[in-house]
Amino acid sequence: MLRPTWSRLMLGAGVVGLAGAAALRGGDREPPRHEAVTYSRDVAPIVRAKCEECHRPGSIAPMSLTSYDEVRKVARQVKAKVQSRTMPPWHMDKTVGIQSFKNDRSLTDAEIKTISDWVDGGMAAGDPKELPGPATWPDPTKWQLARDMKGEPDLVIKSKPYSLGARGQDKWWRPVVDVPITEPRWVRAIEVKPSFPMGRRVVHHVLTTLEQPEQGITGLAATAAHAEHGGPMSAGLFMEWALGKVGEVFNPDAGKLMLPGSKIRWEVHYYAVGQEVPNDEVELGIWFYPKGFTPKYRTILNFWNVAAGSELDIPPGQKTMTQNFVVLRAPARLENFQPHMHMRGKAMMMEAVYPDGRREVLSHVNNFQWNWHVNYIYSDNVAPVLPKGTTLVFTAWHDNTSQNPNNPDPEQWVGWGDRTVDEMAHAWVDVTYLEQADYDRIVAERKKTRAAATSSPP
Ligand code: HEC
């Protein structure tokens, strides 16, 4: 049975997903050696765990993959997409950097082999008795966090109505909505809820940015970037949502701060599905800490530009590389990595150069797909904890050649801009700045765990 799973971070944001990775590792076992691979026993559990959330009636994918017949009909495409690791959408390089994530929906090598062997071996149906039981998906009209938060959200903010045509390119809807609070409030949990049923099908992802008049709170490059562009000061990204994610529950000593006069700047990425969707609205549910309670840590989602404006100069038929550097002015823990580029975007890497000169790749998204905003959320025990003075190195690659299958026109010069045929390169990283004592404690604890792991017999 599929049930929402809960995970919490020691510091900063916990992320709640529908697809509990541990509970869903049904297809993770070794592919069978002697018997033929069958749909019922071998393939269906993988599809249930890793595909059906989107590939089922009423969800976002173009076709449903919930039965033998449905999967068999598109089996060649399925094999191609899983082998190229474009489906499920998880485009992280698996050979370098941190590999443990809270929301990992990727297939293991064994799962890819099982699917490929099944397609190549004649697509046996197998014994229907071995099929996984009926799927249960949570009621999409309800707030999923209400049970754990012991009640409905304290505040619900709606995007403004948007009417999406039946056909056309992807649309980005960016209304700004006032937050009706009269005193500062600390946020304990956040959930984003698209409308049902159509919103669920046409909303690819949602970004909500908290804008409020504050100086220096985003601290590093984000503040400079905003000031440079003359935009309002931002307290960073408030909440990022994409299918498969429900919301964020902060650790009891962390949260986000909302000030009176703040606004939510929405970015809703709509995707036409052949049917008109009039006046669609997305809801943002917010649970507050009790009045007067101040958590120890404030989690901030940073926007780090790798390149903007004239720095992005991508000639026709060329591959380009751009870099930017951010020095951490306090010890910090990075909770996630979310690259953002457009159609020529190919790869983005985040590295750490420690104060002693040591250099380490933290994450490398080497198979970037512009229409997927995958947020890679580090597991608690591996989220990078970095000393003050660490330099983060962001590198972005764009491919404006005909080798890039997403490239609409390799003859065009491409520069910075909003449209998906223009380019961007930035990273969203949720940062929890730490006091030195906490940094020292976490580093000591990790050292101890590592020592215990290496000294115990295998
Ligand atoms: C998070 C949602 C999501 C998950 C999980 C997902 N898909 Fe998809 N899939 C989509 C969407 C949306 C599209 C259409 C847009 C695109 O291709 O990016 C798609 C497209 C596809 C296509 C191409 C269809 C076409 O007409 O081109 C195939 C094949 C596919 N998915 C197979 C799979 C398989 C197999 C899995 C699981 C192993 C899977 N997908 C997991 C959302 C998802």
Short mmCIF file of C-alpha atoms and ligand atoms in Angstrom, two decimals:
data_model
loop_
_atom_site.label_atom_id
_atom_site.label_comp_id
_atom_site.label_asym_id
_atom_site.label_seq_id
_atom_site.Cartn_x
_atom_site.Cartn_y
_atom_site.Cartn_z
CA MET A 1 0.00 0.00 0.00
CA LEU A 2 1.23 3.48 -0.74
CA ARG A 3 1.03 5.91 2.09
CA PRO A 4 2.61 9.28 2.61
CA THR A 5 5.95 8.86 4.33
CA TRP A 6 7.42 11.36 6.69
CA SER A 7 10.94 12.40 6.99
CA ARG A 8 12.43 15.22 8.93
CA LEU A 9 15.76 16.89 8.82
CA MET A 10 17.80 17.56 11.91
CA LEU A 11 18.10 21.13 10.72
CA GLY A 12 16.04 22.94 8.20
CA ALA A 13 13.39 21.54 5.96
CA GLY A 14 12.01 18.07 6.03
CA VAL A 15 10.38 16.97 2.87
CA VAL A 16 7.28 14.92 2.62
CA GLY A 17 6.80 12.88 -0.50
CA LEU A 18 4.08 10.56 -1.65
CA ALA A 19 6.51 7.98 -2.85
CA GLY A 20 8.19 6.60 0.26
CA ALA A 21 11.43 5.43 -1.24
CA ALA A 22 12.05 2.67 1.29
CA ALA A 23 8.53 1.31 1.12
CA LEU A 24 8.59 1.29 -2.63
CA ARG A 25 11.78 -0.54 -3.35
CA GLY A 26 9.69 -3.44 -4.63
CA GLY A 27 11.54 -3.64 -7.90
CA ASP A 28 14.96 -3.26 -6.36
CA ARG A 29 15.69 -6.96 -6.12
CA GLU A 30 18.11 -8.75 -8.42
CA PRO A 31 16.59 -9.63 -11.77
CA PRO A 32 15.68 -13.32 -11.87
CA ARG A 33 18.40 -15.45 -13.42
CA HIS A 34 16.71 -18.63 -14.61
CA GLU A 35 13.07 -17.84 -15.26
CA ALA A 36 11.89 -15.44 -17.92
CA VAL A 37 11.14 -11.93 -16.72
CA THR A 38 7.38 -11.42 -16.42
CA TYR A 39 5.25 -8.33 -16.23
CA SER A 40 3.24 -9.44 -13.20
CA ARG A 41 6.09 -10.45 -10.97
CA ASP A 42 9.03 -8.31 -12.12
CA VAL A 43 7.94 -5.28 -14.12
CA ALA A 44 4.64 -4.24 -12.52
CA PRO A 45 6.17 -3.55 -9.07
CA ILE A 46 8.77 -1.24 -10.64
CA VAL A 47 6.19 0.62 -12.69
CA ARG A 48 3.96 0.93 -9.62
CA ALA A 49 6.77 2.35 -7.51
CA LYS A 50 8.51 4.57 -10.04
CA CYS A 51 6.06 5.52 -12.82
CA GLU A 52 2.37 5.24 -11.90
CA GLU A 53 2.30 8.32 -9.75
CA CYS A 54 2.44 10.32 -13.00
CA HIS A 55 1.44 7.68 -15.55
CA ARG A 56 -2.11 7.00 -14.38
CA PRO A 57 -5.50 8.48 -15.23
CA GLY A 58 -5.83 12.02 -13.92
CA SER A 59 -2.10 12.60 -13.45
CA ILE A 60 0.36 14.59 -15.58
CA ALA A 61 1.90 12.12 -18.00
CA PRO A 62 0.59 11.73 -21.57
CA MET A 63 -0.23 8.06 -21.16
CA SER A 64 -1.23 5.68 -18.41
CA LEU A 65 1.02 2.75 -17.43
CA THR A 66 -1.16 0.89 -14.98
CA SER A 67 -1.79 -2.42 -16.74
CA TYR A 68 -0.01 -5.03 -18.82
CA ASP A 69 -1.70 -3.86 -22.02
CA GLU A 70 -0.89 -0.21 -21.43
CA VAL A 71 2.77 -0.89 -20.74
CA ARG A 72 3.16 -3.38 -23.58
CA LYS A 73 1.75 -0.93 -26.11
CA VAL A 74 4.59 1.56 -25.46
CA ALA A 75 7.22 -0.95 -24.36
CA ARG A 76 9.89 0.18 -26.84
CA GLN A 77 9.52 3.79 -25.75
CA VAL A 78 9.61 2.73 -22.12
CA LYS A 79 12.84 0.85 -22.68
CA ALA A 80 14.42 3.79 -24.51
CA LYS A 81 13.39 6.30 -21.84
CA VAL A 82 14.59 4.22 -18.90
CA GLN A 83 17.88 3.34 -20.59
CA SER A 84 18.62 6.97 -21.37
CA ARG A 85 17.63 7.79 -17.79
CA THR A 86 15.23 10.49 -18.92
CA MET A 87 12.34 8.60 -17.23
CA PRO A 88 11.58 8.66 -14.40
CA PRO A 89 12.72 12.30 -14.32
CA TRP A 90 15.98 12.08 -12.32
CA HIS A 91 18.93 13.49 -14.17
CA MET A 92 21.74 13.29 -11.64
CA ASP A 93 25.14 11.83 -12.53
CA LYS A 94 25.29 8.60 -10.54
CA THR A 95 29.06 8.25 -10.79
CA VAL A 96 30.19 11.27 -8.81
CA GLY A 97 29.15 13.30 -5.79
CA ILE A 98 26.56 12.67 -3.12
CA GLN A 99 24.21 9.82 -4.01
CA SER A 100 21.70 9.59 -1.18
CA PHE A 101 18.55 11.68 -1.58
CA LYS A 102 15.23 11.84 0.24
CA ASN A 103 13.20 11.99 -2.94
CA ASP A 104 15.18 9.66 -5.19
CA ARG A 105 12.77 8.27 -7.74
CA SER A 106 15.44 6.98 -10.12
CA LEU A 107 15.71 3.38 -11.25
CA THR A 108 18.56 1.18 -10.10
CA ASP A 109 20.73 -0.49 -12.74
CA ALA A 110 18.99 -3.78 -11.83
CA GLU A 111 15.56 -2.26 -12.44
CA ILE A 112 16.61 -0.89 -15.83
CA LYS A 113 17.94 -4.33 -16.73
CA THR A 114 14.69 -6.00 -15.67
CA ILE A 115 12.62 -3.68 -17.86
CA SER A 116 14.99 -4.03 -20.83
CA ASP A 117 15.15 -7.84 -20.50
CA TRP A 118 11.37 -7.98 -20.37
CA VAL A 119 11.00 -5.90 -23.53
CA ASP A 120 13.71 -7.83 -25.38
CA GLY A 121 12.53 -11.22 -24.12
CA GLY A 122 9.03 -11.10 -25.59
CA MET A 123 7.10 -9.24 -22.88
CA ALA A 124 5.62 -12.20 -21.01
CA ALA A 125 2.53 -11.32 -18.99
CA GLY A 126 3.18 -13.87 -16.24
CA ASP A 127 0.79 -14.95 -13.53
CA PRO A 128 -1.78 -12.25 -12.68
CA LYS A 129 -1.79 -13.56 -9.09
CA GLU A 130 1.71 -12.11 -8.74
CA LEU A 131 0.62 -8.58 -9.60
CA PRO A 132 0.95 -5.98 -6.84
CA GLY A 133 -2.35 -5.23 -5.07
CA PRO A 134 -4.52 -2.29 -6.04
CA ALA A 135 -2.84 1.10 -5.67
CA THR A 136 -4.11 3.61 -3.16
CA TRP A 137 -3.32 7.25 -3.80
CA PRO A 138 -4.05 9.96 -1.24
CA ASP A 139 -7.19 12.09 -1.69
CA PRO A 140 -5.88 14.97 -3.83
CA THR A 141 -8.62 17.34 -2.67
CA LYS A 142 -7.41 17.30 0.96
CA TRP A 143 -4.41 18.89 2.67
CA GLN A 144 -2.02 15.96 3.04
CA LEU A 145 -0.19 17.46 6.03
CA ALA A 146 -3.38 18.13 8.02
CA ARG A 147 -3.13 14.83 9.85
CA ASP A 148 0.39 15.37 11.12
CA MET A 149 -0.11 19.06 11.80
CA LYS A 150 -3.28 18.17 13.71
CA GLY A 151 -5.48 20.50 11.75
CA GLU A 152 -6.02 22.49 8.60
CA PRO A 153 -3.44 25.15 7.62
CA ASP A 154 -3.48 28.43 9.58
CA LEU A 155 -3.29 30.41 6.37
CA VAL A 156 -4.21 29.53 2.78
CA ILE A 157 -2.91 31.73 -0.04
CA LYS A 158 -4.20 31.28 -3.59
CA SER A 159 -2.49 32.12 -6.85
CA LYS A 160 -4.61 34.26 -9.14
CA PRO A 161 -6.89 32.46 -11.64
CA TYR A 162 -5.21 31.46 -14.90
CA SER A 163 -6.92 30.08 -17.98
CA LEU A 164 -4.84 27.60 -19.91
CA GLY A 165 -5.55 26.85 -23.55
CA ALA A 166 -5.93 23.31 -24.85
CA ARG A 167 -2.72 23.49 -26.86
CA GLY A 168 0.44 25.54 -27.09
CA GLN A 169 3.84 25.90 -25.50
CA ASP A 170 4.37 25.64 -21.78
CA LYS A 171 3.23 28.71 -19.86
CA TRP A 172 4.68 30.39 -16.80
CA TRP A 173 2.14 32.23 -14.64
CA ARG A 174 3.67 34.72 -12.20
CA PRO A 175 1.07 36.52 -10.10
CA VAL A 176 2.06 38.33 -6.88
CA VAL A 177 -0.26 37.95 -3.89
CA ASP A 178 -0.26 39.81 -0.55
CA VAL A 179 0.22 37.83 2.65
CA PRO A 180 -2.47 38.91 5.14
CA ILE A 181 -0.51 38.86 8.41
CA THR A 182 -0.12 41.76 10.83
CA GLU A 183 2.84 40.55 12.88
CA PRO A 184 5.95 38.42 12.17
CA ARG A 185 5.16 34.70 12.12
CA TRP A 186 7.46 31.66 12.00
CA VAL A 187 6.44 28.97 9.56
CA ARG A 188 6.37 25.35 10.74
CA ALA A 189 5.10 23.61 7.60
CA ILE A 190 4.12 24.43 4.03
CA GLU A 191 2.07 22.53 1.46
CA VAL A 192 1.24 23.32 -2.17
CA LYS A 193 -2.03 21.96 -3.54
CA PRO A 194 -2.96 22.23 -7.23
CA SER A 195 -6.64 22.10 -8.08
CA PHE A 196 -8.25 18.74 -8.76
CA PRO A 197 -8.65 17.12 -11.20
CA MET A 198 -7.34 19.43 -13.94
CA GLY A 199 -4.72 21.34 -11.96
CA ARG A 200 -3.05 18.06 -11.12
CA ARG A 201 -2.70 17.33 -14.81
CA VAL A 202 -1.52 20.70 -16.06
CA VAL A 203 0.65 22.03 -13.24
CA HIS A 204 4.19 20.80 -13.77
CA HIS A 205 5.82 22.68 -10.97
CA VAL A 206 5.26 25.63 -8.66
CA LEU A 207 7.76 28.04 -7.14
CA THR A 208 6.63 30.43 -4.45
CA THR A 209 9.07 33.16 -3.49
CA LEU A 210 8.64 35.08 -0.26
CA GLU A 211 9.24 38.76 -0.85
CA GLN A 212 9.56 41.06 2.10
CA PRO A 213 11.51 44.21 2.92
CA GLU A 214 14.64 42.86 4.57
CA GLN A 215 18.28 43.73 4.18
CA GLY A 216 20.95 41.13 3.91
CA ILE A 217 18.96 38.15 4.99
CA THR A 218 19.67 36.07 1.94
CA GLY A 219 23.18 37.05 2.91
CA LEU A 220 25.26 36.10 -0.04
CA ALA A 221 24.94 36.38 -3.79
CA ALA A 222 21.16 36.38 -3.78
CA THR A 223 20.97 39.76 -2.14
CA ALA A 224 23.46 41.26 -4.54
CA ALA A 225 21.64 39.75 -7.49
CA HIS A 226 18.31 41.17 -6.40
CA ALA A 227 19.76 44.56 -5.64
CA GLU A 228 21.48 44.55 -9.02
CA HIS A 229 18.26 43.86 -10.85
CA GLY A 230 16.49 46.51 -8.85
CA GLY A 231 13.98 43.96 -7.64
CA PRO A 232 12.44 43.82 -4.19
CA MET A 233 14.46 42.20 -1.45
CA SER A 234 13.62 38.57 -1.22
CA ALA A 235 13.67 36.18 1.68
CA GLY A 236 14.31 33.49 -0.86
CA LEU A 237 12.28 30.73 -2.30
CA PHE A 238 9.52 29.87 0.09
CA MET A 239 8.52 26.54 -1.31
CA GLU A 240 9.19 24.60 -4.47
CA TRP A 241 6.66 22.04 -5.59
CA ALA A 242 6.63 19.43 -8.29
CA LEU A 243 4.61 16.30 -8.69
CA GLY A 244 5.59 13.75 -6.09
CA LYS A 245 6.22 16.34 -3.44
CA VAL A 246 3.56 17.43 -0.98
CA GLY A 247 5.19 19.91 1.31
CA GLU A 248 7.88 20.73 3.79
CA VAL A 249 7.81 20.20 7.51
CA PHE A 250 10.58 22.00 9.36
CA ASN A 251 12.53 20.53 12.22
CA PRO A 252 11.21 21.72 15.61
CA ASP A 253 14.09 24.21 15.89
CA ALA A 254 13.95 25.59 12.33
CA GLY A 255 11.53 27.46 10.13
CA LYS A 256 10.95 30.33 7.75
CA LEU A 257 10.05 33.83 8.86
CA MET A 258 7.17 35.77 7.31
CA LEU A 259 6.93 39.49 7.97
CA PRO A 260 3.89 41.79 7.79
CA GLY A 261 3.75 43.36 4.35
CA SER A 262 5.23 40.30 2.69
CA LYS A 263 4.12 38.99 -0.66
CA ILE A 264 4.17 35.62 -2.36
CA ARG A 265 5.48 35.72 -5.91
CA TRP A 266 4.16 32.64 -7.70
CA GLU A 267 5.67 30.88 -10.65
CA VAL A 268 3.31 28.21 -11.89
CA HIS A 269 4.59 26.17 -14.83
CA TYR A 270 1.57 25.06 -16.85
CA TYR A 271 1.64 22.36 -19.47
CA ALA A 272 -1.18 22.13 -22.05
CA VAL A 273 -2.84 18.73 -22.28
CA GLY A 274 -5.30 19.13 -25.16
CA GLN A 275 -8.16 20.37 -23.01
CA GLU A 276 -8.93 23.91 -21.89
CA VAL A 277 -8.53 24.62 -18.18
CA PRO A 278 -10.35 27.82 -17.20
CA ASN A 279 -9.52 29.89 -14.09
CA ASP A 280 -7.11 27.49 -12.51
CA GLU A 281 -5.81 28.34 -9.03
CA VAL A 282 -3.08 26.75 -6.94
CA GLU A 283 -3.28 26.88 -3.14
CA LEU A 284 -0.47 27.33 -0.64
CA GLY A 285 -1.22 26.06 2.87
CA ILE A 286 0.88 27.40 5.76
CA TRP A 287 1.05 26.13 9.34
CA PHE A 288 2.59 28.59 11.84
CA TYR A 289 4.47 28.08 15.07
CA PRO A 290 2.57 29.45 18.07
CA LYS A 291 2.79 33.23 18.42
CA GLY A 292 5.90 34.26 20.31
CA PHE A 293 7.87 31.10 19.52
CA THR A 294 11.18 31.70 17.75
CA PRO A 295 13.00 28.65 16.34
CA LYS A 296 16.77 28.62 16.64
CA TYR A 297 17.49 28.30 12.91
CA ARG A 298 16.15 30.11 9.95
CA THR A 299 16.24 28.15 6.72
CA ILE A 300 16.77 30.20 3.59
CA LEU A 301 16.46 29.10 0.01
CA ASN A 302 19.20 30.84 -1.95
CA PHE A 303 19.10 31.75 -5.59
CA TRP A 304 22.62 31.56 -7.02
CA ASN A 305 23.23 32.80 -10.51
CA VAL A 306 25.80 30.86 -12.49
CA ALA A 307 25.44 33.28 -15.36
CA ALA A 308 23.02 36.05 -16.24
CA GLY A 309 22.70 38.90 -18.69
CA SER A 310 25.62 39.30 -21.06
CA GLU A 311 27.58 36.53 -19.32
CA LEU A 312 25.47 34.08 -21.28
CA ASP A 313 26.77 34.14 -24.83
CA ILE A 314 25.99 30.90 -26.64
CA PRO A 315 26.91 31.02 -30.35
CA PRO A 316 25.12 28.79 -32.87
CA GLY A 317 26.45 25.25 -33.03
CA GLN A 318 28.58 25.69 -29.89
CA LYS A 319 28.82 24.21 -26.42
CA THR A 320 29.64 26.70 -23.70
CA MET A 321 30.64 26.61 -20.06
CA THR A 322 30.01 29.32 -17.45
CA GLN A 323 31.02 29.48 -13.80
CA ASN A 324 30.31 31.41 -10.66
CA PHE A 325 31.68 31.34 -7.13
CA VAL A 326 30.04 31.91 -3.76
CA VAL A 327 31.99 32.16 -0.51
CA LEU A 328 30.11 30.98 2.58
CA ARG A 329 30.50 33.60 5.30
CA ALA A 330 29.25 31.25 8.01
CA PRO A 331 29.29 27.47 8.48
CA ALA A 332 26.39 26.05 6.56
CA ARG A 333 24.47 22.97 5.76
CA LEU A 334 23.16 22.60 2.19
CA GLU A 335 19.82 20.81 2.02
CA ASN A 336 19.32 20.42 -1.72
CA PHE A 337 20.50 21.24 -5.23
CA GLN A 338 18.12 22.37 -7.97
CA PRO A 339 19.60 23.56 -11.25
CA HIS A 340 17.56 25.78 -13.52
CA MET A 341 18.29 26.20 -17.22
CA HIS A 342 16.28 26.10 -20.44
CA MET A 343 16.29 24.14 -23.69
CA ARG A 344 20.05 24.34 -24.32
CA GLY A 345 20.82 23.50 -20.71
CA LYS A 346 22.94 20.37 -20.60
CA ALA A 347 24.56 20.02 -17.19
CA MET A 348 25.23 21.84 -13.93
CA MET A 349 27.69 21.02 -11.19
CA MET A 350 28.10 22.24 -7.62
CA GLU A 351 31.53 21.82 -6.04
CA ALA A 352 33.01 22.82 -2.70
CA VAL A 353 36.51 24.23 -2.36
CA TYR A 354 37.32 24.00 1.33
CA PRO A 355 39.42 26.60 3.14
CA ASP A 356 42.35 24.13 3.10
CA GLY A 357 42.18 23.98 -0.70
CA ARG A 358 40.59 20.54 -0.98
CA ARG A 359 38.06 20.39 -3.81
CA GLU A 360 35.04 18.10 -3.95
CA VAL A 361 32.15 17.56 -6.36
CA LEU A 362 28.94 17.74 -4.34
CA SER A 363 26.48 17.14 -7.17
CA HIS A 364 26.54 16.96 -10.95
CA VAL A 365 23.31 16.96 -12.94
CA ASN A 366 24.74 15.68 -16.22
CA ASN A 367 21.53 14.91 -18.13
CA PHE A 368 19.56 18.10 -17.53
CA GLN A 369 16.05 18.23 -19.09
CA TRP A 370 14.66 21.73 -19.33
CA ASN A 371 11.01 20.81 -18.76
CA TRP A 372 11.75 19.06 -15.48
CA HIS A 373 12.55 21.01 -12.35
CA VAL A 374 13.94 18.27 -10.25
CA ASN A 375 14.91 19.30 -6.75
CA TYR A 376 17.56 16.90 -5.43
CA ILE A 377 17.11 16.77 -1.65
CA TYR A 378 20.05 15.36 0.29
CA SER A 379 19.51 12.69 2.94
CA ASP A 380 20.15 13.87 6.49
CA ASN A 381 23.41 12.00 7.02
CA VAL A 382 25.06 13.20 3.81
CA ALA A 383 23.79 16.76 3.32
CA PRO A 384 26.98 18.82 2.91
CA VAL A 385 28.04 20.54 6.14
CA LEU A 386 30.64 23.10 5.15
CA PRO A 387 32.98 25.29 7.16
CA LYS A 388 32.96 29.05 7.03
CA GLY A 389 35.06 30.24 4.11
CA THR A 390 34.16 27.38 1.79
CA THR A 391 33.84 28.46 -1.82
CA LEU A 392 30.97 26.93 -3.76
CA VAL A 393 31.78 26.58 -7.44
CA PHE A 394 28.83 26.42 -9.80
CA THR A 395 29.46 25.35 -13.39
CA ALA A 396 26.80 25.31 -16.10
CA TRP A 397 27.08 23.81 -19.58
CA HIS A 398 24.87 24.72 -22.52
CA ASP A 399 24.69 22.73 -25.74
CA ASN A 400 23.57 24.72 -28.76
CA THR A 401 24.53 22.04 -31.27
CA SER A 402 22.34 19.66 -33.24
CA GLN A 403 23.48 16.89 -30.89
CA ASN A 404 21.17 18.28 -28.23
CA PRO A 405 17.77 16.66 -28.91
CA ASN A 406 15.99 19.47 -27.02
CA ASN A 407 17.55 22.18 -29.20
CA PRO A 408 14.83 23.81 -31.35
CA ASP A 409 17.35 25.58 -33.63
CA PRO A 410 21.16 25.13 -33.55
CA GLU A 411 21.52 28.02 -36.06
CA GLN A 412 20.42 30.63 -33.50
CA TRP A 413 22.61 32.68 -31.20
CA VAL A 414 21.22 32.35 -27.67
CA GLY A 415 21.50 34.74 -24.73
CA TRP A 416 19.89 35.34 -21.36
CA GLY A 417 16.10 35.69 -21.24
CA ASP A 418 12.81 34.46 -19.85
CA ARG A 419 11.49 32.47 -22.77
CA THR A 420 12.50 28.82 -22.90
CA VAL A 421 14.24 29.52 -26.23
CA ASP A 422 16.44 32.00 -24.34
CA GLU A 423 18.74 30.76 -21.62
CA MET A 424 19.32 30.97 -17.92
CA ALA A 425 21.64 29.29 -15.48
CA HIS A 426 21.04 29.39 -11.78
CA ALA A 427 20.82 27.07 -8.83
CA TRP A 428 18.35 26.96 -5.96
CA VAL A 429 19.95 25.77 -2.74
CA ASP A 430 18.27 25.64 0.64
CA VAL A 431 20.87 26.75 3.19
CA THR A 432 20.78 26.47 6.95
CA TYR A 433 23.51 28.68 8.41
CA LEU A 434 24.95 27.13 11.57
CA GLU A 435 26.55 28.44 14.69
CA GLN A 436 30.18 27.34 14.96
CA ALA A 437 29.44 25.06 17.95
CA ASP A 438 26.72 23.23 16.04
CA TYR A 439 28.95 22.89 13.01
CA ASP A 440 31.70 21.38 15.19
CA ARG A 441 29.23 18.99 16.82
CA ILE A 442 27.81 17.71 13.50
CA VAL A 443 31.28 17.23 12.03
CA ALA A 444 32.40 15.31 15.16
CA GLU A 445 29.28 13.13 15.05
CA ARG A 446 29.80 12.28 11.41
CA LYS A 447 33.45 11.45 12.03
CA LYS A 448 32.38 9.07 14.80
CA THR A 449 29.76 7.39 12.59
CA ARG A 450 32.31 6.96 9.82
CA ALA A 451 34.91 5.53 12.21
CA ALA A 452 32.37 3.08 13.61
CA ALA A 453 31.38 2.02 10.10
CA THR A 454 34.96 1.33 9.02
CA SER A 455 36.06 -0.47 12.20
CA SER A 456 33.12 -2.89 12.40
CA PRO A 457 33.46 -6.16 10.45
CA PRO A 458 31.70 -6.16 7.06
C1 HEC B 1 7.07 12.73 -12.00
C2 HEC B 1 6.21 12.26 -13.03
C3 HEC B 1 6.66 11.11 -13.88
C4 HEC B 1 7.24 9.91 -13.49
C5 HEC B 1 7.56 9.46 -12.08
C6 HEC B 1 7.44 9.16 -14.70
N1 HEC B 1 7.03 9.87 -15.78
FE1 HEC B 1 7.18 9.32 -17.74
N2 HEC B 1 6.49 11.13 -18.33
C7 HEC B 1 5.99 12.11 -17.49
C8 HEC B 1 5.58 13.25 -18.30
C9 HEC B 1 4.95 14.53 -17.77
C10 HEC B 1 5.85 12.93 -19.64
C11 HEC B 1 5.66 13.82 -20.87
C12 HEC B 1 6.69 14.93 -20.89
C13 HEC B 1 8.09 14.45 -21.01
O1 HEC B 1 8.36 13.56 -21.85
O2 HEC B 1 8.96 14.95 -20.29
C14 HEC B 1 6.44 11.59 -19.61
C15 HEC B 1 6.85 10.91 -20.73
C16 HEC B 1 7.18 9.55 -20.76
C17 HEC B 1 7.41 8.78 -21.98
C18 HEC B 1 7.39 9.34 -23.38
C19 HEC B 1 5.99 9.51 -23.85
C20 HEC B 1 5.96 10.22 -25.18
O3 HEC B 1 4.87 10.27 -25.75
O4 HEC B 1 6.99 10.71 -25.63
C21 HEC B 1 7.67 7.50 -21.57
C22 HEC B 1 7.94 6.31 -22.47
C23 HEC B 1 7.63 7.48 -20.13
N3 HEC B 1 7.34 8.74 -19.67
C24 HEC B 1 7.86 6.37 -19.35
C25 HEC B 1 8.00 6.41 -17.96
C26 HEC B 1 8.37 5.26 -17.19
C27 HEC B 1 8.63 3.87 -17.73
C28 HEC B 1 8.44 5.69 -15.89
C29 HEC B 1 8.84 4.89 -14.67
C30 HEC B 1 9.99 4.02 -14.81
C31 HEC B 1 8.07 7.10 -15.87
N4 HEC B 1 7.81 7.49 -17.16
C32 HEC B 1 8.01 7.89 -14.73
C33 HEC B 1 5.94 12.05 -16.11
C34 HEC B 1 6.52 11.06 -15.33
#
